[in-house]
Amino acid sequence: NSNPHPKNTNVRISLPAVCFVWQLAMIILFGFFIRYNAESDVHWKQENKNISRSDIENDFYFRYPSFQDVHVMIFVGFGFLMTFLKRYSFGAVGFNLLIAAFGLQWALLMQGWFHSLDPMDGKIKIGVESMINADFCVASCLIAYGAVLGKVSPVQLMVMTLFGVTLYAVEEYIILNLIHARDAGGSMVIHTFGAYYGLSISWMLYRPNLDKRLNGSVYHSDVFAMIGTLFLWMFWPSFNSAISYHGDGQHRAAINTYLSLAATVLTTVAISSLSQKAGKLDMVHIQNSTLAGGVAVGTAAEFMLMPYGSLIVGFCCGIISTLGYIYLTPFMEKYLKIQDTCGIHNLHAMPGVIGGIVGAITAAAASEGVYGKEGLKTVFDFTGKWENMLPTQQGGHQAAGLCVALCFGIGGGILVGCVLRLPIWGDAPDDHCFDDELYWEVPEDEESIPPILEYDNHIRNQAG
Amino acid sequence: NSNPHPKNTNVRISLPAVCFVWQLAMIILFGFFIRYNAESDVHWKQENKNISRSDIENDFYFRYPSFQDVHVMIFVGFGFLMTFLKRYSFGAVGFNLLIAAFGLQWALLMQGWFHSLDPMDGKIKIGVESMINADFCVASCLIAYGAVLGKVSPVQLMVMTLFGVTLYAVEEYIILNLIHARDAGGSMVIHTFGAYYGLSISWMLYRPNLDKRLNGSVYHSDVFAMIGTLFLWMFWPSFNSAISYHGDGQHRAAINTYLSLAATVLTTVAISSLSQKAGKLDMVHIQNSTLAGGVAVGTAAEFMLMPYGSLIVGFCCGIISTLGYIYLTPFMEKYLKIQDTCGIHNLHAMPGVIGGIVGAITAAAASEGVYGKEGLKTVFDFTGKWENMLPTQQGGHQAAGLCVALCFGIGGGILVGCVLRLPIWGDAPDDHCFDDELYWEVPEDEESIPPILEYDNHIRNQAG
Amino acid sequence: NSNPHPKNTNVRISLPAVCFVWQLAMIILFGFFIRYNAESDVHWKQENKNISRSDIENDFYFRYPSFQDVHVMIFVGFGFLMTFLKRYSFGAVGFNLLIAAFGLQWALLMQGWFHSLDPMDGKIKIGVESMINADFCVASCLIAYGAVLGKVSPVQLMVMTLFGVTLYAVEEYIILNLIHARDAGGSMVIHTFGAYYGLSISWMLYRPNLDKRLNGSVYHSDVFAMIGTLFLWMFWPSFNSAISYHGDGQHRAAINTYLSLAATVLTTVAISSLSQKAGKLDMVHIQNSTLAGGVAVGTAAEFMLMPYGSLIVGFCCGIISTLGYIYLTPFMEKYLKIQDTCGIHNLHAMPGVIGGIVGAITAAAASEGVYGKEGLKTVFDFTGKWENMLPTQQGGHQAAGLCVALCFGIGGGILVGCVLRLPIWGDAPDDHCFDDELYWEVPEDEESIPPILEYDNHIRNQAG
């Protein structure tokens, strides 16, 4: 066989092995560690009667609608956003499903060990909030997927997700619990971490001879991608409010996100139109940069950011993100050797960092006049050992949290990138990236549809 | 340059200018006027403790799931419904996003000045209900977009939306507050107004030499449009119940809409099949007329319309709307010089008027026997200065409301149409309407996908 | 006319007649029988004040978000899942809408007569739970549609739905009320019944000379089908928890389903990759088998199945379902003469039966140690005449329920299959199955899009 291709992309042993073994491991670990929490356990109802509490006060009714919106963002939002490539839609939406389905199980365990381990029996107790947090954790890995879309094998994606979820759980614990930063919508914890994790991996896997013929869209694939864009755009208010505290916290987070995203759309369109010769819009900008405002308002979503504050954040992010697509992405590829298929640096990294900074400033500027004494306590959780914390201090802690997210993203990405460079994972050769053909049974072309003209005529005759 | 085209479609200055300046204006106006309302303000939780009210009684939990459904209707529903054109899917879904994102901000201001201005501090207080109302207001402008789809520039759409939202806020105030008509699902306020607004504009912008080669669908664009249809169809019960009063009001509005839409599907299919030679169905009817029942049941949705009443409304609207597509749309184009790309006259105008009439009749026929004394008060809001109103009087007021919606739609549309006829907006020439090429960077054709047969063979050999 | 086709597919009389007459019958029956229930009636609010109950305790707020998710599954989920065929997407999504819209009305009546007939006035009282149950009932008919997709006429589908809903209501009454089996997510009542109903009909309508040229996908139709897959996958937790009891019941059902589905994805990918030469994945498996875990966890969803139990169920079903597509579907066609277009035997029949068995085992194994005395009562509804029932007995009743579902499915399917073999329904000839051309006005091909190059050049010149 005189075939010149050096790479073996056959994953017939590695992919099933990884899926089977890891899923079996999940079952065993779940058996040892995971149980229903008080609100999903059968004893809740009984206990309810004793204290005359209404069934509607189960956390399920506070959070389940938001959970489902987040769930749609993870699977349809991220999945379809990446279908824009002309011949990688199966990989976009299919591998997205695969790694999210694995990631959420592993996230329930990792986050559980750090956050919801019951000291009484050593078990992790899960409920609707755990499901939201697992989805959040998975989001960071799907963001990272965006940087390497079309260039890695499904086995590499599973490895990326395994390590990504692990790193996420640790940085989340450090940022939220040890540093005591607040991050309702995860600008730092999810977006900054996830984006730099993916970019660092992409840097480690740099392909100088990448063939870009398939790295582009066709008309219909761009419309498919808009399904992803719109579900992300519409449900982002649910994302940023999903784990805020009950009542006005969730309410305010939703309003702030709704407004920020609206402003982003207008500035994205403005910059996109300005950047083209005849003022034409570029679908890449509309598909991605319109979402930057949701990322950037994440940390401060439940703070008293004020409606105009949300608009300002959205205004700036639309500009920065679109300019990033025009100038920064080509620059990064050429000079920094970072190939970023979906432009996650513009959609998640920069807006995530901005979100962290906005959160730090808003926290530092929080005053008793605006929040009230009790409000400060609730919003910033100044309780327990943090009882005497001041808003200005909180601002510093927010900034520290941002640094941790950056370090974990970059450091973790370089480490995992080293692992992924091993020649055992079945990744694509440079001249067959962005091609579903390698990992999917692709149906034949549309031209194979036979013309059935004669029969149609027959029907017309009948009808007469 | 001997190019024969007289029109300049370059929007590179006007579009960014409009987006930037208007968004900046929004930020300034929001800074002056818009604040969180009591239920999204940080003091709510504290106040809550004082009066021992549960967190779950925040209006957020009553309305947020419905808000998200409405949000999906606005962005995915309307956006994808209009992707049916073979080469205008970018414009459909992209401009829909643009004008909705601008419109909702302007609507929060306009509606706020009329409805939620706090007399204490002169600020507009917003919450989840304001977001729903802003989305509703935007819906009327998106309906109007349907009439001119493919024939106007994005700048014209922004102007249409600016005026449309303004007119909407005024007519809504007149109909709901001054005339005291009820209109839960907006048959009059949203659909009748929006449709006649769009039709009048289209009449003002009549193009006698319109090239219709691109005014049609291809197979896949019809499937994309069904995404829009279905999300509108499924979530319409949420639309009509989103701002009904808590409890049985929302419950009943959802049931009535659910039933009306079901009946509409059957009569739409019946008429569509009857109208074709061999009993074949027409996708245009299925995509649009199946929704007419949701429009027509809007005003009466929270009334005691009775399940069979809802079915009757849906039954009639499916017939009328489909007949409209078959006979009225071509008639209007030929004799009235109204070019209605999406057929909004059949989907929104006629069903909207029917909805207003149904509302008037149902209100006039309301009796204490069915509603109870308290029920009449609640459903028709017979409080304050309207305390002694009778159902029959209410019927008259409903009819008056319908007339106001019609007048504002037609009058406003003619006015705005005059503005849009100015030769400065960059609209398309007659022979290049319905073409994304003018305002979008369109990717190359599918044929450019290179065949990668040799490599595939290589893989097959490996696999052996 | 020397046309060789013997079959007349003209439905111009039969389809409109069926739609009109049946819809009229619905209106009349609704007029006689259907009224709002207490929670959607206008008197609820008044009554509320008397007993100082909060508005939020209306069942609407417990179930409406789940209802909307189920609604999306029925119309977008099932509808788009079936768009995978290259030339039957209109029929998939359009006929799905038609029969669901009719089926839900008939289901409200049939289920109402059995379950919610008010003995005081002889009326059926409907609310949000009735709407969910009607959607559930329709689901069984849409499953059946999957077996005969592309091979029957819309009139046959209407007949199938009429009888399907009727049979469903009876078997549901026998299984849930007479036998007192529990079936929250309908593994037996919906999936087992629906799948065997469809398979039996397909067996009765066996076509030995079926032309399969159009029985396959193209690239974009596979992506469309993934929309259906994902909305089913994401919202299945809502499906299985939609009519569970309030509080921990709904909460637990959602968690169990979420986990089961995640595990299914990994084993589906594993088996799919193993089954192909180079480890490539097959879209058919990803589109369908990834959902099997949701089916199989249906009956036991609200039981204390434990998180690891859910994972085990999902693990097994991914394997069995994918193996079914590889080995069983071709076997059934060749030797049992059952042509199953969508492979519902692998997605609904086998997982449904497994779900019934899992439910029986979990019920029989239920102990007071895990559930508590009150918990057993609530979860298994050991009240009234079933007060002294033991979990082991309940296990037997569950098994009995499964048998009833099987019998009704197979028996009913054979019966209805006989009716559908009458040569009056306008079904397709063997060589024109899977073709929208027969029942739809199909737009011309994409090639008809005219190239508009000259104008584009004009714009570029302008822009300079």
mmCIF file of C-alpha atoms in Angstrom, chain A residues 9-13 15-20 22-24 26-27 30-32 34-46 49 54-56 58-61 64-65 67-69 71-73 75-76 79-80 83 85-91 93-95 97-98 101-102 104-105 108 126-132 134-135 154 158 218 220-221 224 227 231 235 277-278 280 436-450 452 454-463, chain C residues 1 3 5-10 12 56-58 61-63 65-66 69 86-87 213-214 217-224 226-227 229-231 233-239 241 245-252 254-256 258-259 261-267 269-271 273-283 286 290 301 303-308 310-312 315 319 368-372 374-376 378-379 427-429 431-432 435 437-438 441 446-447 456 459-460 463-464:
data_model
loop_
_atom_site.group_PDB
_atom_site.id
_atom_site.type_symbol
_atom_site.label_atom_id
_atom_site.label_comp_id
_atom_site.label_asym_id
_atom_site.label_seq_id
_atom_site.Cartn_x
_atom_site.Cartn_y
_atom_site.Cartn_z
ATOM 1 C CA THR A 9 -7.279 7.780 12.180
ATOM 2 C CA ASN A 10 -8.836 4.448 12.983
ATOM 3 C CA VAL A 11 -10.444 4.771 16.416
ATOM 4 C CA ARG A 12 -12.255 1.456 16.339
ATOM 5 C CA ILE A 13 -10.466 0.190 19.415
ATOM 6 C CA LEU A 15 -13.009 5.048 21.153
ATOM 7 C CA PRO A 16 -15.166 2.118 22.270
ATOM 8 C CA ALA A 17 -12.611 1.259 24.953
ATOM 9 C CA VAL A 18 -12.633 4.756 26.393
ATOM 10 C CA CYS A 19 -16.419 4.953 26.317
ATOM 11 C CA PHE A 20 -16.990 1.568 27.907
ATOM 12 C CA TRP A 22 -15.040 5.261 31.650
ATOM 13 C CA GLN A 23 -18.774 4.665 31.743
ATOM 14 C CA LEU A 24 -18.241 1.569 33.868
ATOM 15 C CA MET A 26 -18.817 6.168 36.460
ATOM 16 C CA ILE A 27 -21.292 3.478 37.483
ATOM 17 C CA PHE A 30 -21.769 6.648 41.490
ATOM 18 C CA GLY A 31 -22.596 3.458 43.361
ATOM 19 C CA PHE A 32 -20.128 4.329 46.076
ATOM 20 C CA ILE A 34 -23.805 9.518 44.820
ATOM 21 C CA ARG A 35 -27.237 9.689 46.457
ATOM 22 C CA TYR A 36 -30.336 11.906 46.167
ATOM 23 C CA ASN A 37 -30.271 15.050 48.272
ATOM 24 C CA ALA A 38 -32.966 15.932 50.780
ATOM 25 C CA GLU A 39 -35.191 17.612 48.196
ATOM 26 C CA SER A 40 -35.179 14.733 45.738
ATOM 27 C CA ASP A 41 -35.376 11.984 48.366
ATOM 28 C CA VAL A 42 -38.643 10.262 49.074
ATOM 29 C CA HIS A 43 -38.606 11.447 52.694
ATOM 30 C CA TRP A 44 -38.932 15.097 51.690
ATOM 31 C CA LYS A 45 -42.679 14.978 51.317
ATOM 32 C CA GLN A 46 -43.183 13.449 54.725
ATOM 33 C CA LYS A 49 -46.069 17.726 56.202
ATOM 34 C CA SER A 54 -45.766 23.780 50.578
ATOM 35 C CA ASP A 55 -44.603 21.370 47.880
ATOM 36 C CA ILE A 56 -43.870 24.346 45.634
ATOM 37 C CA ASN A 58 -38.900 22.414 46.603
ATOM 38 C CA ASP A 59 -35.791 23.819 44.915
ATOM 39 C CA PHE A 60 -36.964 21.967 41.797
ATOM 40 C CA TYR A 61 -39.578 24.661 41.157
ATOM 41 C CA TYR A 64 -35.791 23.438 36.945
ATOM 42 C CA PRO A 65 -36.994 25.809 34.171
ATOM 43 C CA PHE A 67 -31.881 24.119 34.251
ATOM 44 C CA GLN A 68 -33.702 23.095 31.108
ATOM 45 C CA ASP A 69 -32.719 26.331 29.392
ATOM 46 C CA HIS A 71 -29.394 22.157 29.119
ATOM 47 C CA VAL A 72 -30.577 23.441 25.736
ATOM 48 C CA MET A 73 -27.635 25.836 25.584
ATOM 49 C CA PHE A 75 -26.521 20.559 23.697
ATOM 50 C CA VAL A 76 -28.301 22.578 21.011
ATOM 51 C CA GLY A 79 -23.651 21.848 19.343
ATOM 52 C CA PHE A 80 -25.298 23.791 16.550
ATOM 53 C CA THR A 83 -22.141 23.211 12.715
ATOM 54 C CA LEU A 85 -18.284 24.252 8.931
ATOM 55 C CA LYS A 86 -19.341 22.915 5.546
ATOM 56 C CA ARG A 87 -18.362 19.294 6.262
ATOM 57 C CA TYR A 88 -18.055 18.985 10.016
ATOM 58 C CA SER A 89 -21.648 19.289 11.209
ATOM 59 C CA PHE A 90 -21.826 15.660 12.338
ATOM 60 C CA GLY A 91 -18.658 16.079 14.354
ATOM 61 C CA VAL A 93 -23.172 18.225 17.068
ATOM 62 C CA GLY A 94 -22.306 14.562 17.643
ATOM 63 C CA PHE A 95 -19.027 14.906 19.538
ATOM 64 C CA LEU A 97 -23.209 15.376 22.689
ATOM 65 C CA LEU A 98 -20.660 12.688 23.479
ATOM 66 C CA ALA A 101 -22.758 13.329 28.289
ATOM 67 C CA PHE A 102 -19.525 12.022 29.739
ATOM 68 C CA LEU A 104 -21.629 15.889 33.233
ATOM 69 C CA GLN A 105 -21.259 12.559 35.025
ATOM 70 C CA LEU A 108 -21.215 15.482 39.358
ATOM 71 C CA ILE A 126 -27.331 15.644 44.259
ATOM 72 C CA GLY A 127 -30.336 17.697 43.206
ATOM 73 C CA VAL A 128 -31.335 20.143 40.518
ATOM 74 C CA GLU A 129 -28.584 22.595 41.451
ATOM 75 C CA SER A 130 -25.962 19.859 41.017
ATOM 76 C CA MET A 131 -27.324 19.189 37.546
ATOM 77 C CA ILE A 132 -26.994 22.869 36.650
ATOM 78 C CA ALA A 134 -22.517 19.853 36.082
ATOM 79 C CA ASP A 135 -23.857 21.451 32.913
ATOM 80 C CA PRO A 154 -13.107 11.971 19.503
ATOM 81 C CA MET A 158 -12.729 12.638 25.744
ATOM 82 C CA VAL A 218 -21.765 26.942 3.052
ATOM 83 C CA HIS A 220 -27.152 26.125 4.810
ATOM 84 C CA SER A 221 -24.486 25.349 7.396
ATOM 85 C CA PHE A 224 -27.813 25.730 11.059
ATOM 86 C CA ILE A 227 -29.947 27.825 15.557
ATOM 87 C CA PHE A 231 -30.667 29.360 21.587
ATOM 88 C CA PHE A 235 -31.394 31.381 27.129
ATOM 89 C CA LYS A 277 -16.160 46.973 1.687
ATOM 90 C CA ALA A 278 -19.831 47.549 0.903
ATOM 91 C CA LYS A 280 -22.058 43.842 4.193
ATOM 92 C CA ASP A 436 -16.593 14.363 8.889
ATOM 93 C CA GLU A 437 -15.441 11.649 6.509
ATOM 94 C CA LEU A 438 -12.778 10.515 8.970
ATOM 95 C CA TYR A 439 -14.979 9.620 11.937
ATOM 96 C CA TRP A 440 -18.462 9.327 10.461
ATOM 97 C CA GLU A 441 -20.316 7.314 7.867
ATOM 98 C CA VAL A 442 -21.277 10.194 5.588
ATOM 99 C CA PRO A 443 -24.262 9.715 3.249
ATOM 100 C CA GLU A 444 -23.881 10.215 -0.464
ATOM 101 C CA ASP A 445 -24.506 13.544 -2.135
ATOM 102 C CA GLU A 446 -27.849 15.100 -2.925
ATOM 103 C CA GLU A 447 -27.297 14.552 -6.612
ATOM 104 C CA SER A 448 -28.138 10.915 -5.993
ATOM 105 C CA ILE A 449 -31.789 11.814 -5.529
ATOM 106 C CA PRO A 450 -33.462 10.363 -8.600
ATOM 107 C CA ILE A 452 -39.333 11.231 -10.374
ATOM 108 C CA GLU A 454 -42.849 10.679 -14.896
ATOM 109 C CA TYR A 455 -44.798 9.735 -11.824
ATOM 110 C CA ASP A 456 -45.534 13.323 -11.058
ATOM 111 C CA ASN A 457 -47.039 13.676 -14.491
ATOM 112 C CA HIS A 458 -49.126 10.627 -13.791
ATOM 113 C CA ILE A 459 -50.560 12.291 -10.699
ATOM 114 C CA ARG A 460 -51.336 15.444 -12.621
ATOM 115 C CA ASN A 461 -53.241 13.386 -15.138
ATOM 116 C CA GLN A 462 -55.197 11.688 -12.409
ATOM 117 C CA ALA A 463 -56.068 15.005 -10.892
ATOM 118 C CA ASN C 1 -53.706 6.785 -20.322
ATOM 119 C CA ASN C 3 -49.623 4.734 -17.094
ATOM 120 C CA HIS C 5 -49.024 2.708 -11.815
ATOM 121 C CA PRO C 6 -52.028 0.997 -10.346
ATOM 122 C CA LYS C 7 -52.390 3.125 -7.256
ATOM 123 C CA ASN C 8 -54.294 6.355 -6.990
ATOM 124 C CA THR C 9 -52.602 8.621 -4.473
ATOM 125 C CA ASN C 10 -55.008 11.470 -4.947
ATOM 126 C CA ARG C 12 -58.086 15.581 -2.576
ATOM 127 C CA ILE C 56 -48.486 29.933 43.062
ATOM 128 C CA GLU C 57 -50.021 26.684 44.307
ATOM 129 C CA ASN C 58 -52.095 26.376 41.173
ATOM 130 C CA TYR C 61 -46.966 26.423 38.171
ATOM 131 C CA PHE C 62 -46.035 22.862 39.101
ATOM 132 C CA ARG C 63 -46.464 21.441 35.645
ATOM 133 C CA PRO C 65 -42.809 24.252 32.285
ATOM 134 C CA SER C 66 -42.731 20.452 31.992
ATOM 135 C CA ASP C 69 -40.968 20.685 27.259
ATOM 136 C CA LYS C 86 -33.616 12.721 1.936
ATOM 137 C CA ARG C 87 -36.986 13.492 0.365
ATOM 138 C CA ARG C 213 -33.617 4.406 -3.314
ATOM 139 C CA LEU C 214 -35.152 7.212 -1.284
ATOM 140 C CA SER C 217 -30.420 10.396 4.274
ATOM 141 C CA VAL C 218 -28.370 13.194 2.781
ATOM 142 C CA TYR C 219 -25.912 15.291 4.742
ATOM 143 C CA HIS C 220 -28.258 18.134 5.652
ATOM 144 C CA SER C 221 -31.243 15.924 6.402
ATOM 145 C CA ASP C 222 -29.111 14.138 8.990
ATOM 146 C CA VAL C 223 -28.354 17.463 10.638
ATOM 147 C CA PHE C 224 -32.051 18.340 10.662
ATOM 148 C CA MET C 226 -30.262 15.883 15.071
ATOM 149 C CA ILE C 227 -32.509 18.811 16.023
ATOM 150 C CA THR C 229 -32.780 13.976 18.637
ATOM 151 C CA LEU C 230 -31.402 16.725 20.829
ATOM 152 C CA PHE C 231 -34.762 18.185 21.833
ATOM 153 C CA TRP C 233 -32.744 13.997 24.632
ATOM 154 C CA MET C 234 -32.696 17.282 26.535
ATOM 155 C CA PHE C 235 -36.357 17.377 27.497
ATOM 156 C CA TRP C 236 -36.782 13.698 28.385
ATOM 157 C CA PRO C 237 -36.245 14.490 32.082
ATOM 158 C CA SER C 238 -39.316 16.723 31.803
ATOM 159 C CA PHE C 239 -41.246 13.977 30.032
ATOM 160 C CA SER C 241 -41.282 13.896 35.558
ATOM 161 C CA TYR C 245 -46.325 13.766 42.160
ATOM 162 C CA HIS C 246 -45.337 17.233 43.341
ATOM 163 C CA GLY C 247 -42.005 17.948 45.026
ATOM 164 C CA ASP C 248 -39.420 15.200 45.388
ATOM 165 C CA GLY C 249 -41.291 12.977 42.919
ATOM 166 C CA GLN C 250 -40.789 15.296 39.983
ATOM 167 C CA HIS C 251 -37.313 16.175 41.230
ATOM 168 C CA ARG C 252 -36.165 12.546 41.426
ATOM 169 C CA ALA C 254 -35.792 14.345 36.386
ATOM 170 C CA ILE C 255 -32.471 13.322 37.948
ATOM 171 C CA ASN C 256 -32.884 9.646 37.080
ATOM 172 C CA TYR C 258 -30.859 12.920 33.108
ATOM 173 C CA LEU C 259 -28.363 10.308 34.269
ATOM 174 C CA LEU C 261 -29.582 9.343 29.060
ATOM 175 C CA ALA C 262 -26.000 10.408 29.690
ATOM 176 C CA ALA C 263 -24.870 6.808 30.096
ATOM 177 C CA THR C 264 -26.735 5.745 26.959
ATOM 178 C CA VAL C 265 -24.772 8.183 24.822
ATOM 179 C CA LEU C 266 -21.441 6.612 25.728
ATOM 180 C CA THR C 267 -22.430 3.009 25.085
ATOM 181 C CA VAL C 269 -21.018 5.589 20.589
ATOM 182 C CA ALA C 270 -18.977 2.590 21.694
ATOM 183 C CA ILE C 271 -21.107 0.011 19.888
ATOM 184 C CA SER C 273 -17.825 2.670 16.469
ATOM 185 C CA LEU C 274 -17.129 -1.022 17.064
ATOM 186 C CA SER C 275 -19.559 -2.032 14.361
ATOM 187 C CA GLN C 276 -17.878 -0.151 11.508
ATOM 188 C CA LYS C 277 -14.697 -0.987 9.695
ATOM 189 C CA ALA C 278 -12.618 2.048 10.626
ATOM 190 C CA GLY C 279 -14.391 2.828 13.859
ATOM 191 C CA LYS C 280 -16.562 5.428 12.188
ATOM 192 C CA LEU C 281 -19.852 6.397 13.789
ATOM 193 C CA ASP C 282 -23.220 5.867 12.151
ATOM 194 C CA MET C 283 -25.623 8.817 12.350
ATOM 195 C CA ILE C 286 -26.492 8.603 17.302
ATOM 196 C CA THR C 290 -28.850 7.752 22.437
ATOM 197 C CA ALA C 301 -38.261 7.267 37.099
ATOM 198 C CA PHE C 303 -38.962 5.268 42.269
ATOM 199 C CA MET C 304 -35.820 5.242 44.415
ATOM 200 C CA LEU C 305 -33.866 3.791 41.511
ATOM 201 C CA MET C 306 -30.688 5.482 42.803
ATOM 202 C CA PRO C 307 -28.342 7.456 40.555
ATOM 203 C CA TYR C 308 -26.148 4.444 39.804
ATOM 204 C CA SER C 310 -30.183 4.965 36.363
ATOM 205 C CA LEU C 311 -26.695 4.794 34.893
ATOM 206 C CA ILE C 312 -26.897 0.994 34.678
ATOM 207 C CA PHE C 315 -25.625 1.682 29.944
ATOM 208 C CA ILE C 319 -25.825 -1.321 23.856
ATOM 209 C CA GLU C 368 -39.632 0.477 54.115
ATOM 210 C CA GLY C 369 -35.978 0.980 54.981
ATOM 211 C CA VAL C 370 -35.427 3.016 51.828
ATOM 212 C CA TYR C 371 -38.826 4.615 51.283
ATOM 213 C CA GLY C 372 -40.211 4.915 54.790
ATOM 214 C CA GLU C 374 -45.239 7.094 54.158
ATOM 215 C CA GLY C 375 -42.915 7.071 51.197
ATOM 216 C CA LEU C 376 -44.154 3.671 50.034
ATOM 217 C CA THR C 378 -47.037 7.999 48.266
ATOM 218 C CA VAL C 379 -44.788 6.594 45.585
ATOM 219 C CA ASP C 427 -51.185 5.177 -0.153
ATOM 220 C CA ALA C 428 -48.026 5.260 -2.257
ATOM 221 C CA PRO C 429 -47.056 2.605 -4.805
ATOM 222 C CA ASP C 431 -41.722 2.450 -6.209
ATOM 223 C CA HIS C 432 -42.638 5.886 -4.874
ATOM 224 C CA ASP C 435 -41.220 10.678 -1.514
ATOM 225 C CA GLU C 437 -43.706 14.497 -4.230
ATOM 226 C CA LEU C 438 -46.882 12.467 -3.753
ATOM 227 C CA GLU C 441 -46.097 20.699 -3.628
ATOM 228 C CA GLU C 446 -31.491 24.625 -5.730
ATOM 229 C CA GLU C 447 -29.889 24.751 -9.120
ATOM 230 C CA ASP C 456 -22.139 41.737 -6.981
ATOM 231 C CA ILE C 459 -21.459 46.561 -5.456
ATOM 232 C CA ARG C 460 -17.768 45.938 -5.149
ATOM 233 C CA ALA C 463 -17.546 50.128 -2.355
ATOM 234 C CA GLY C 464 -14.114 50.981 -3.647
#
